[in-house]
Every structure is written in structure tokens, then in C-alpha cells.
mmCIF file of C-alpha atoms and ligand atoms in Angstrom:
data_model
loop_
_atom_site.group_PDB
_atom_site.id
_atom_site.type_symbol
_atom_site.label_atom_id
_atom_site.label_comp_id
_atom_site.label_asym_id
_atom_site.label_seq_id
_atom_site.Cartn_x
_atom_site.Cartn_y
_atom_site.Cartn_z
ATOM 1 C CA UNK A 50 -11.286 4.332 25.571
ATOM 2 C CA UNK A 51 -10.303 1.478 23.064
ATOM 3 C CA UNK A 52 -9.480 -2.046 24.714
ATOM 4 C CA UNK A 53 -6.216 -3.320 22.961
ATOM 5 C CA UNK A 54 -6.414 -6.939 23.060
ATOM 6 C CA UNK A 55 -3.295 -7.656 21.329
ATOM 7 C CA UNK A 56 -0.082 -4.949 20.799
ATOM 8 C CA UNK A 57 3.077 -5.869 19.337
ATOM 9 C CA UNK A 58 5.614 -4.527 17.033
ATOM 10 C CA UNK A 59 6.944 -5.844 13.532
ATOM 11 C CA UNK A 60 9.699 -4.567 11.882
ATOM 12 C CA UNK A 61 8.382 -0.715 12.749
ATOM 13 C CA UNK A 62 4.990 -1.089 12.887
ATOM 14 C CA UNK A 63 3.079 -1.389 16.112
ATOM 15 C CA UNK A 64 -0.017 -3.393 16.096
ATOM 16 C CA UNK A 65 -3.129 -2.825 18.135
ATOM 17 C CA UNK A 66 -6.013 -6.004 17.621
ATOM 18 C CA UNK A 67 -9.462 -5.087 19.085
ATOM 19 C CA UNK A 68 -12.072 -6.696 19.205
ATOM 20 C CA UNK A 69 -14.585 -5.249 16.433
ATOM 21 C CA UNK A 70 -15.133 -2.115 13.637
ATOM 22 C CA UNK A 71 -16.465 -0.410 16.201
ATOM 23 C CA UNK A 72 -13.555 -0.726 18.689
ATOM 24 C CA UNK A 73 -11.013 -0.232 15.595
ATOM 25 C CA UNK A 74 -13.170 3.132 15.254
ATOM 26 C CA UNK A 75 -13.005 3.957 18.603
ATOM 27 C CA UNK A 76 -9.374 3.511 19.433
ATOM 28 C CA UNK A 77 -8.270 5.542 16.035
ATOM 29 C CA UNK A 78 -10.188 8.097 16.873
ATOM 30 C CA UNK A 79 -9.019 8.449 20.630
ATOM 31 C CA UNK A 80 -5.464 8.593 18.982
ATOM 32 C CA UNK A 81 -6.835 11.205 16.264
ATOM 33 C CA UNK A 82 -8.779 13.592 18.936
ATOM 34 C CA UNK A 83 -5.560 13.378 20.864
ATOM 35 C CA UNK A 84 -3.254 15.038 18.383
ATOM 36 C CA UNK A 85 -6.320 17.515 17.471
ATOM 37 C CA UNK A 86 -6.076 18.557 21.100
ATOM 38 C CA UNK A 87 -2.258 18.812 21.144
ATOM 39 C CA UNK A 88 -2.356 20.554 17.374
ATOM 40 C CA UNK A 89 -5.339 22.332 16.792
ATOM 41 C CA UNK A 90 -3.897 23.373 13.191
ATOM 42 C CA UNK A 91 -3.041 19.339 12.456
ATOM 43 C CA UNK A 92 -2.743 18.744 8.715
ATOM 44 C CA UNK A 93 -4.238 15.320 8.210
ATOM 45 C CA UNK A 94 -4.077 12.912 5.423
ATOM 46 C CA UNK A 95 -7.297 11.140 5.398
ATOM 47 C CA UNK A 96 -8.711 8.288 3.180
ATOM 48 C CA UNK A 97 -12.072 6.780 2.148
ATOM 49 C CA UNK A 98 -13.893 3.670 1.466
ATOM 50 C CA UNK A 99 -15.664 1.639 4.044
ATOM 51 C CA UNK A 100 -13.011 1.206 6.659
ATOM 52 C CA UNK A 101 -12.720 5.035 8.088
ATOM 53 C CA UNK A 102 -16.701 4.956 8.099
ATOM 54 C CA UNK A 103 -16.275 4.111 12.291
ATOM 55 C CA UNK A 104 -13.401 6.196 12.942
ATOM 56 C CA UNK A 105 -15.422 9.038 11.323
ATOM 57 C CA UNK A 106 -18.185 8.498 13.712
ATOM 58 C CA UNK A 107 -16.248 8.915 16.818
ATOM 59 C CA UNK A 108 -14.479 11.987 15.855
ATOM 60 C CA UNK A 109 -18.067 13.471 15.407
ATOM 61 C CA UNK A 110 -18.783 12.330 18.470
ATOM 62 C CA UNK A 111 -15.777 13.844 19.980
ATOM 63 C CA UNK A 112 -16.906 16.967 18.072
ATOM 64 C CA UNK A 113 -20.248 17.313 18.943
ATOM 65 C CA UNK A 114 -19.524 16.735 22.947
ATOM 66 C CA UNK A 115 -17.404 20.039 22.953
ATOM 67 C CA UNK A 116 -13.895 17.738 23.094
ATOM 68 C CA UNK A 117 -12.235 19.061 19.786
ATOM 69 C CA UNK A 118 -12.790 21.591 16.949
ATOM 70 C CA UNK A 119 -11.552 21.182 13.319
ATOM 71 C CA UNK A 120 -11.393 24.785 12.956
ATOM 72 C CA UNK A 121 -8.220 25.073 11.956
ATOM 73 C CA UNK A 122 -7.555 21.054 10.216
ATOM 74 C CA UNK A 123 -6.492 20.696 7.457
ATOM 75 C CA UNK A 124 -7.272 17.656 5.591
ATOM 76 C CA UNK A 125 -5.968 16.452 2.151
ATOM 77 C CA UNK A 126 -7.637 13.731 0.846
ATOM 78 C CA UNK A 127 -5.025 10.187 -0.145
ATOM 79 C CA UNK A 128 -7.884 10.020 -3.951
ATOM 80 C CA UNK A 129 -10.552 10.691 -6.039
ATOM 81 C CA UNK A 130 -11.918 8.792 -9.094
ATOM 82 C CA UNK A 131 -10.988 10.691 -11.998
ATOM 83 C CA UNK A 132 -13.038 12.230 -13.875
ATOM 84 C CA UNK A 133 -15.818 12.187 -11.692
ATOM 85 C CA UNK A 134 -18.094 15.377 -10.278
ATOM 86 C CA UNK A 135 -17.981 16.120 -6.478
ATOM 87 C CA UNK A 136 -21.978 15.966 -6.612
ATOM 88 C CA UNK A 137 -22.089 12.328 -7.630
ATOM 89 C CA UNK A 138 -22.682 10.070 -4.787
ATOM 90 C CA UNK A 139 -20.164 7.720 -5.548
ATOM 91 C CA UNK A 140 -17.539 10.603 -5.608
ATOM 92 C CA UNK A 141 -15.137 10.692 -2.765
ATOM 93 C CA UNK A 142 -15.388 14.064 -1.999
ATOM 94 C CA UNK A 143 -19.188 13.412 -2.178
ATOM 95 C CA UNK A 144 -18.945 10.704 0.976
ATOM 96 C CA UNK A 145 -16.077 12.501 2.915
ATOM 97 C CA UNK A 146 -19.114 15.077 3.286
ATOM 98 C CA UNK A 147 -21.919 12.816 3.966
ATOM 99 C CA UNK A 148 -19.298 10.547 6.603
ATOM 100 C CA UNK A 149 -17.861 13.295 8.080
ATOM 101 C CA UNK A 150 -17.145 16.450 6.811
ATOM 102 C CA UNK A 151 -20.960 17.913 7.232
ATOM 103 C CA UNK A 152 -21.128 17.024 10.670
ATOM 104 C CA UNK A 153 -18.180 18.919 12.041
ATOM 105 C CA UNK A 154 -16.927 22.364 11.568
ATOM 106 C CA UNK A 155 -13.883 22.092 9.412
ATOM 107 C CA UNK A 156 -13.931 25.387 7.430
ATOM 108 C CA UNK A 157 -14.833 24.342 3.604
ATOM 109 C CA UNK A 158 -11.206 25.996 2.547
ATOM 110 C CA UNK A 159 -9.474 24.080 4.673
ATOM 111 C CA UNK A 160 -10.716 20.696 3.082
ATOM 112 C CA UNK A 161 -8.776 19.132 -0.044
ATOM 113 C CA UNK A 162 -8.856 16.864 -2.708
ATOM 114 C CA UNK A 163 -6.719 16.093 -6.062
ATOM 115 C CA UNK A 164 -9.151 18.470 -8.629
ATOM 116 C CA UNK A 165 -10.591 15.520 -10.455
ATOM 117 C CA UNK A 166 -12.391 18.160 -12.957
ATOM 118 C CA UNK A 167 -9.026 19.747 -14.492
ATOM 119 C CA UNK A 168 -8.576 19.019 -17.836
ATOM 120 C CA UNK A 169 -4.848 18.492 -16.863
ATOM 121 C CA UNK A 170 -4.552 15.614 -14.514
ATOM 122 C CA UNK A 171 -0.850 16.006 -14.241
ATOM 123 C CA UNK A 172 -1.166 19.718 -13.577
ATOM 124 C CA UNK A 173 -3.922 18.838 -11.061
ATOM 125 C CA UNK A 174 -1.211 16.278 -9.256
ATOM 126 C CA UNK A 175 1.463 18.867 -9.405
ATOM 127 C CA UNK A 176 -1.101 21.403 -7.417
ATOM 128 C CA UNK A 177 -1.869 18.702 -4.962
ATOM 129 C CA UNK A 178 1.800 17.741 -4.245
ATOM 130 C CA UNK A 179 2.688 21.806 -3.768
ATOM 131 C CA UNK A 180 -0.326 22.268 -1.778
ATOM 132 C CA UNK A 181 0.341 19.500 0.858
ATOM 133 C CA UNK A 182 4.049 21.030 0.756
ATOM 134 C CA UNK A 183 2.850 24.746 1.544
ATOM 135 C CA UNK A 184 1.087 22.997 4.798
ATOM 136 C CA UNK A 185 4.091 22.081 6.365
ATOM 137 C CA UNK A 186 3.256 18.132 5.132
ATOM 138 C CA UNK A 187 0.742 15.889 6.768
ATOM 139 C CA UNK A 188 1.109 15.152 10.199
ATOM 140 C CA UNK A 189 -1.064 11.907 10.206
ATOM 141 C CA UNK A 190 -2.650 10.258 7.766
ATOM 142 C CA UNK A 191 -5.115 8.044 8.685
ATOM 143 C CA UNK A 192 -5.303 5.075 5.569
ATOM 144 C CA UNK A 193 -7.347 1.861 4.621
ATOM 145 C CA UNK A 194 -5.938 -1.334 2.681
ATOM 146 C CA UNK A 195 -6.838 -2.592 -0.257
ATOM 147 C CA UNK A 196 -7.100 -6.683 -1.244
ATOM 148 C CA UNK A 197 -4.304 -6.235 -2.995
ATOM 149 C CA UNK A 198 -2.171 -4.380 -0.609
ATOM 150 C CA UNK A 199 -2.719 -0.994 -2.529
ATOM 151 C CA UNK A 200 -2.771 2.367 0.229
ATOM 152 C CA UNK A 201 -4.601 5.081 -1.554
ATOM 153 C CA UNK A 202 -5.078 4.275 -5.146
ATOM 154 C CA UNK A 203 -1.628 2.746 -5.402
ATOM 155 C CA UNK A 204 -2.215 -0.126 -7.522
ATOM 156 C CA UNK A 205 0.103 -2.697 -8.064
ATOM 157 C CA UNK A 206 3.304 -2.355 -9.160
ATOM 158 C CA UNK A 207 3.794 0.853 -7.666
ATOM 159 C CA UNK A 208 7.015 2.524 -6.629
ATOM 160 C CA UNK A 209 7.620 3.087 -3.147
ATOM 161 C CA UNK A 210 9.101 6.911 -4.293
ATOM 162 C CA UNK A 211 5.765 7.456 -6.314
ATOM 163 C CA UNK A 212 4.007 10.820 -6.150
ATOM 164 C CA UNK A 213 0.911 12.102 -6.868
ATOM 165 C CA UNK A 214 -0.581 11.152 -10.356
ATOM 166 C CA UNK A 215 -3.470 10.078 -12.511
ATOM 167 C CA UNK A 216 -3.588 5.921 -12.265
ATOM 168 C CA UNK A 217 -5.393 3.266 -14.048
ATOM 169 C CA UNK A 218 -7.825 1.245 -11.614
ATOM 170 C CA UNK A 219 -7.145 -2.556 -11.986
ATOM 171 C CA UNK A 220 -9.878 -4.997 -13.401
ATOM 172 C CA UNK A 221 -10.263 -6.482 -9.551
ATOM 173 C CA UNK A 222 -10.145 -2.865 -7.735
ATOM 174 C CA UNK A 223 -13.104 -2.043 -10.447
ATOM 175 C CA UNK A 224 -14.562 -5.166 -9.513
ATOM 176 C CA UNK A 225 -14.768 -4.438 -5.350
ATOM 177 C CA UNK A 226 -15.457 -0.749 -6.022
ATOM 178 C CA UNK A 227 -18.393 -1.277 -8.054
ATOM 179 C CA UNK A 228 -20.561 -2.663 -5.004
ATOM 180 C CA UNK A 229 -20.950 1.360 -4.488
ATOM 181 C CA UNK A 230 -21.993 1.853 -8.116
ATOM 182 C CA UNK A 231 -24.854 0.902 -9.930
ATOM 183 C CA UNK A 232 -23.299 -1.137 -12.418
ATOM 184 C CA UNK A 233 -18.944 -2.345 -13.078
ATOM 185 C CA UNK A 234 -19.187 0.329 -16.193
ATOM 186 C CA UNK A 235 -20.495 2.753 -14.070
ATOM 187 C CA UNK A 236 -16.821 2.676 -12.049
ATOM 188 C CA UNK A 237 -14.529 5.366 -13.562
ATOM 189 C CA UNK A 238 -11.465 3.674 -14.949
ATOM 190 C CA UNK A 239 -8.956 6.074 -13.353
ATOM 191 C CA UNK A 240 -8.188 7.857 -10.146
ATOM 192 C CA UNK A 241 -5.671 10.637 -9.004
ATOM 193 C CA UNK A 242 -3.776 9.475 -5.616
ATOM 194 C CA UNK A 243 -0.965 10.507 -3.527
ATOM 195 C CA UNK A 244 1.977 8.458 -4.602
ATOM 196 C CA UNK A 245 3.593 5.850 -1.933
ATOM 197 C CA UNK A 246 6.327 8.241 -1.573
ATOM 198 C CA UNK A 247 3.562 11.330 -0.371
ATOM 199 C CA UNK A 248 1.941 9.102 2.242
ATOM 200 C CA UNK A 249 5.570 7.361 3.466
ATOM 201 C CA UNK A 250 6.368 11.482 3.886
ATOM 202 C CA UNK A 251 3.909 11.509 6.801
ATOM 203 C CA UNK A 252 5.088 12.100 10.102
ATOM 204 C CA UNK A 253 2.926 9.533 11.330
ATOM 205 C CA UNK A 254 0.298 6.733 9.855
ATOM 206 C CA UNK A 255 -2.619 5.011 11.529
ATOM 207 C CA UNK A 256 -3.708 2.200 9.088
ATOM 208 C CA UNK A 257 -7.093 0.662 9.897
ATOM 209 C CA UNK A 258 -8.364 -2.673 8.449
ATOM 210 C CA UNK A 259 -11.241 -4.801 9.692
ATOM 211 C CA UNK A 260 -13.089 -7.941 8.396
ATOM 212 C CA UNK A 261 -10.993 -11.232 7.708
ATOM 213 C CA UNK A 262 -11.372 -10.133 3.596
ATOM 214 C CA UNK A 263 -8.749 -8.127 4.916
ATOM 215 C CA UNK A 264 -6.220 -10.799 6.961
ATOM 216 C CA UNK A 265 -4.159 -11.857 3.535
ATOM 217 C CA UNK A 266 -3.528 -7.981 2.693
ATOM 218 C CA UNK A 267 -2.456 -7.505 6.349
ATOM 219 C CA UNK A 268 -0.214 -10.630 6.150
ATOM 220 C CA UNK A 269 1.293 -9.662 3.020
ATOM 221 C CA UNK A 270 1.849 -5.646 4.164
ATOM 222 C CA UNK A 271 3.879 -7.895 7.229
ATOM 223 C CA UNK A 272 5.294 -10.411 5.849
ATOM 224 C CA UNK A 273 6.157 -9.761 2.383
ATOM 225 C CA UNK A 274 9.720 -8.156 1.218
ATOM 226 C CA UNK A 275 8.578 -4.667 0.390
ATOM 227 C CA UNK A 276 8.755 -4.593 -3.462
ATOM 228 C CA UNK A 277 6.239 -2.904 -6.150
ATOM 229 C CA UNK A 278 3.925 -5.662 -6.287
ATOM 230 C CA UNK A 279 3.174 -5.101 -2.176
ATOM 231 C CA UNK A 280 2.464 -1.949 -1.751
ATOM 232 C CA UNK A 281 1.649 -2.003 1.217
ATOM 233 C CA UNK A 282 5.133 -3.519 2.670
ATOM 234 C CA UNK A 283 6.341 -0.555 1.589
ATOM 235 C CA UNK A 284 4.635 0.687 5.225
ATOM 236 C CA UNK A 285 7.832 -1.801 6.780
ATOM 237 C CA UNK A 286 9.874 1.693 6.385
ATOM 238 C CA UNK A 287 8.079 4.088 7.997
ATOM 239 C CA UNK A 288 9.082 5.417 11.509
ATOM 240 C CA UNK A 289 5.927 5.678 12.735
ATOM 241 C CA UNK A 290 3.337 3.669 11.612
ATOM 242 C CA UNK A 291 0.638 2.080 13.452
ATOM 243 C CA UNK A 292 -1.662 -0.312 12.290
ATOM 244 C CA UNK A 293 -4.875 -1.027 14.226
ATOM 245 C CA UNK A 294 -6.896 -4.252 13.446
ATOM 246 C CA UNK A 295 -10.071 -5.903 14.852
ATOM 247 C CA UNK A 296 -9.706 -9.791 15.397
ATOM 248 C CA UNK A 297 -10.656 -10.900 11.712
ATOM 249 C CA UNK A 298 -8.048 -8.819 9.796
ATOM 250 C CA UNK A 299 -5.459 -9.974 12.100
ATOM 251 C CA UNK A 300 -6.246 -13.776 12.149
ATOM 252 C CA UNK A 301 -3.288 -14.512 9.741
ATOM 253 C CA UNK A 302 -0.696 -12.485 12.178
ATOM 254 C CA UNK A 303 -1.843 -13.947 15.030
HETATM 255 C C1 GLP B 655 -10.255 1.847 -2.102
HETATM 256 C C2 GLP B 655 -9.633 3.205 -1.716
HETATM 257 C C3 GLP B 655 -8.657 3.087 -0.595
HETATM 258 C C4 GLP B 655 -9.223 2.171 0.466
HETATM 259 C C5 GLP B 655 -9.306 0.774 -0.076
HETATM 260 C C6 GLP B 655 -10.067 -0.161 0.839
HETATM 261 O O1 GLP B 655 -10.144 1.488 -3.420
HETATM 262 N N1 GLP B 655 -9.065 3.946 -2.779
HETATM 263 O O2 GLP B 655 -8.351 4.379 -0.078
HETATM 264 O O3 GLP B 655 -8.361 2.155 1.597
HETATM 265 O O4 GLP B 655 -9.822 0.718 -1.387
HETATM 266 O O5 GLP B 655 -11.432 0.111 0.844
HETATM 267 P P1 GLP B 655 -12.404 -0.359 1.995
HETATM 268 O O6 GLP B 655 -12.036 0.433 3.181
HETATM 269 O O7 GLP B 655 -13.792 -0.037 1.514
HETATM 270 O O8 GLP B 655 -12.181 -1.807 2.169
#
């Protein structure tokens, strides 16, 4: 079980400090397995990047000791680079496999991601948006923040009624993104995400953030007024939002 060192609520947000990654991991996943057991047929939002990488773990872990299946998840992913093949490495679909996805036994249908291979990538949004609507909606989505406050892909300015669509990566998010890549040019320039307004829809949110390179997007998501140019503040709204950080991402709330 995760040791909560800190829990407090702001605005509608409860906070949860740990101690470390590992005990960030640890307690999301506890919540996560929870609602598996209480839903088997949960539709969850889930995101990538380097922050989910322990929560991942320990919902293998849970699978693979017999605690929960993922036979009947759903999971729609929050992006994917656009364009960008699901067999390159850097893809997200590509890690969502490697991290977690090929360890458990989530039927292959029941996985989804914005079709970053359609010629059409407003077509491609418009499928993604029905798709999560013929699921009933996601139930929890389970998100990572960016340095500049952006959920998902959503980029700065972005409007808090947004919806899924094809966006242009800033300079900076190119910038961070390309320690995965080879090379800055080798980061596609664009990405299809769920819109603020399709991740605000979900019942619930667990947003994760760890490392004090994350403490100034944390304040801000707190602090700031929510408004276009803080995406994340936008999260201020939501019902039920929880946001669980170790020690470093929390030092400026603290
Ligand atoms: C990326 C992703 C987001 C992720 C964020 C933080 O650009 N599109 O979904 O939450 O940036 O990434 P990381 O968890 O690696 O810090």
C-alpha cells in the first residue's frame, strides 16, 4: 500500500505527496487495481511519457499475481505523434506496448489510439471522439504534466472546451521530447490529442507528476487562474480529480 505523506485539498483537487516515483507508482496503481476490481469493463483514459512508466509496473504486478484482469478494459489513449507508424519506437502506441500493454492481457481490440496513419486527421479525431462516446466515456484517466502545464498534447493556449484534433507541437515540447529521439528533426511536428474538454469529461482523473522539473507546472496547475495559457488549471474544475506527487514535484505547494 502507498504511504501518503502529505493529503490535502485545493480548490477540488485532492493531493497525495509520497515520498518517491516509485511510491507515486505504487499508490496510483492501488487506486487503478481498485476500480478494475469494482469495474472489470472500466474504460480508462491513459497517457504516456515517462511519468506512467511506475504506475505501469505495478498494475503488471497486480496482473501477474492473479489480483486483476484487463479482459474486458478498455483503454483510449490521451495522443499520438502525428504522422508517425505504430512500429517506430518512439511511437506512443509503440511504448504503451513495450510499458504495459504486452505484459497484461488486455484484448488487442479493446486498446485505442487517435489513427495517426489516416490521411484525414480531422476525420481520424472525429472517430476518436465517437468512439470514446460509444464506451459510455472514460471512467478514469490516468494523465502526466507537461513543463508548460499542457495534459495530453494540449499545448498552450488551449481551450478548456477543446476536443480532439490534430495540434502543432511547440518549439520547447519538441525540445524535451526529443531526448527519446535520435535527433530534434527527428520529433514529428504534430500530434492528435484529446481536447481539454474530452479529458475534463472524465468521471474521474489521477494526475501523476514526479521530479522537482515538475514543481513550477504543479504550482501553476494550483495556483494559476485557469485560462488558455494554463492548461492545466483548467483541472481546478473538475469534480474529481486527484493529483498524486512525490516530494520534488510538490516542493513549491508545500
Ligand atoms: C508529453 C505527453 C504528455 C505527458 C507530458 C509529460 O509531451 N504528450 O502526455 O504527460 O509530455 O511527459 P513526461 O511524463 O515524460 O514528463
Amino acid at each position: 500500500m502507498g504511504i501518503i505523506l502529505h493529503q490535502f485539498k485545493l480548490h477540488n483537487i485532492a493531493i497525495e505527496v509520497v515520498d518517491s516515483k516509485q511510491e507515486m507508482g505504487i499508490r496510483a496503481a492501488e487506486i487503478i487495481a481498485n476500480k478494475i476490481i469494482k469495474k472489470p469493463n472500466i474504460v480508462l483514459g491513459l497517457s504516456t511519457g515517462s511519468t506512467p512508466v511506475p504506475v505501469y509496473s505495478e498494475l503488471i504486478s497486480y496482473y501477474s499475481d492473479g489480483v486483476i484482469s484487463f479482459k474486458d478494459v478498455k483503454t483510449f489513449n490521451l495522443d499520438e505523434y502525428y504522422p508517425i507508424d505504430p512500429s517506430n519506437s518512439q511511437s506512443y502506441q509503440y511504448t504503451m506496448r513495450r510499458d504495459l500493454f504486452s505484459h497484461i492481457d488486455i484484448p488487442i481490440e479493446n486498446i485505442h489510439f487517435p489513427d495517426c496513419l489516416s490521411h484525414s486527421p480531422v476525420e481520424a479525431s472525429l472517430n476518436y471522439e465517437v468512439l470514446i462516446e460509444k464506451s459510455g466515456g472514460i471512467d478514469l484517466l490516468l494523465g502526466g504534466i507537461g513543463h508548460n502545464t499542457h495534459i495530453a498534447f494540449n499545448e498552450p493556449p488551449a481551450q478548456s472546451d477543446s476536443r480532439t484534433r490534430l495540434i502543432e507541437l511547440s518549439d520547447e515540447t519538441r525540445r524535451i521530447n526529443s531526448r527519446f529521439f535520435e535527433t530534434i528533426e527527428k520529433v514529428p511536428k504534430y500530434a492528435i490529442t484529446m481536447g481539454l474538454g474530452t479529458i475534463l469529461d472524465a468521471k474521474e482523473i489521477i494526475l501523476c507528476a514526479f521530479g522537482a522539473a515538475k514543481s513550477e507546472a504543479i504550482y501553476q496547475a494550483l495556483f494559476e487562474k485557469p485560462n488558455p495559457n494554463v492548461p492545466g488549471a483548467y483541472l481546478q474544475n473538475h469534480q474529481n480529480c486527484r493529483f498524486i506527487l512525490d516530494q520534488a514535484a510538490a516542493s513549491k505547494i508545500l
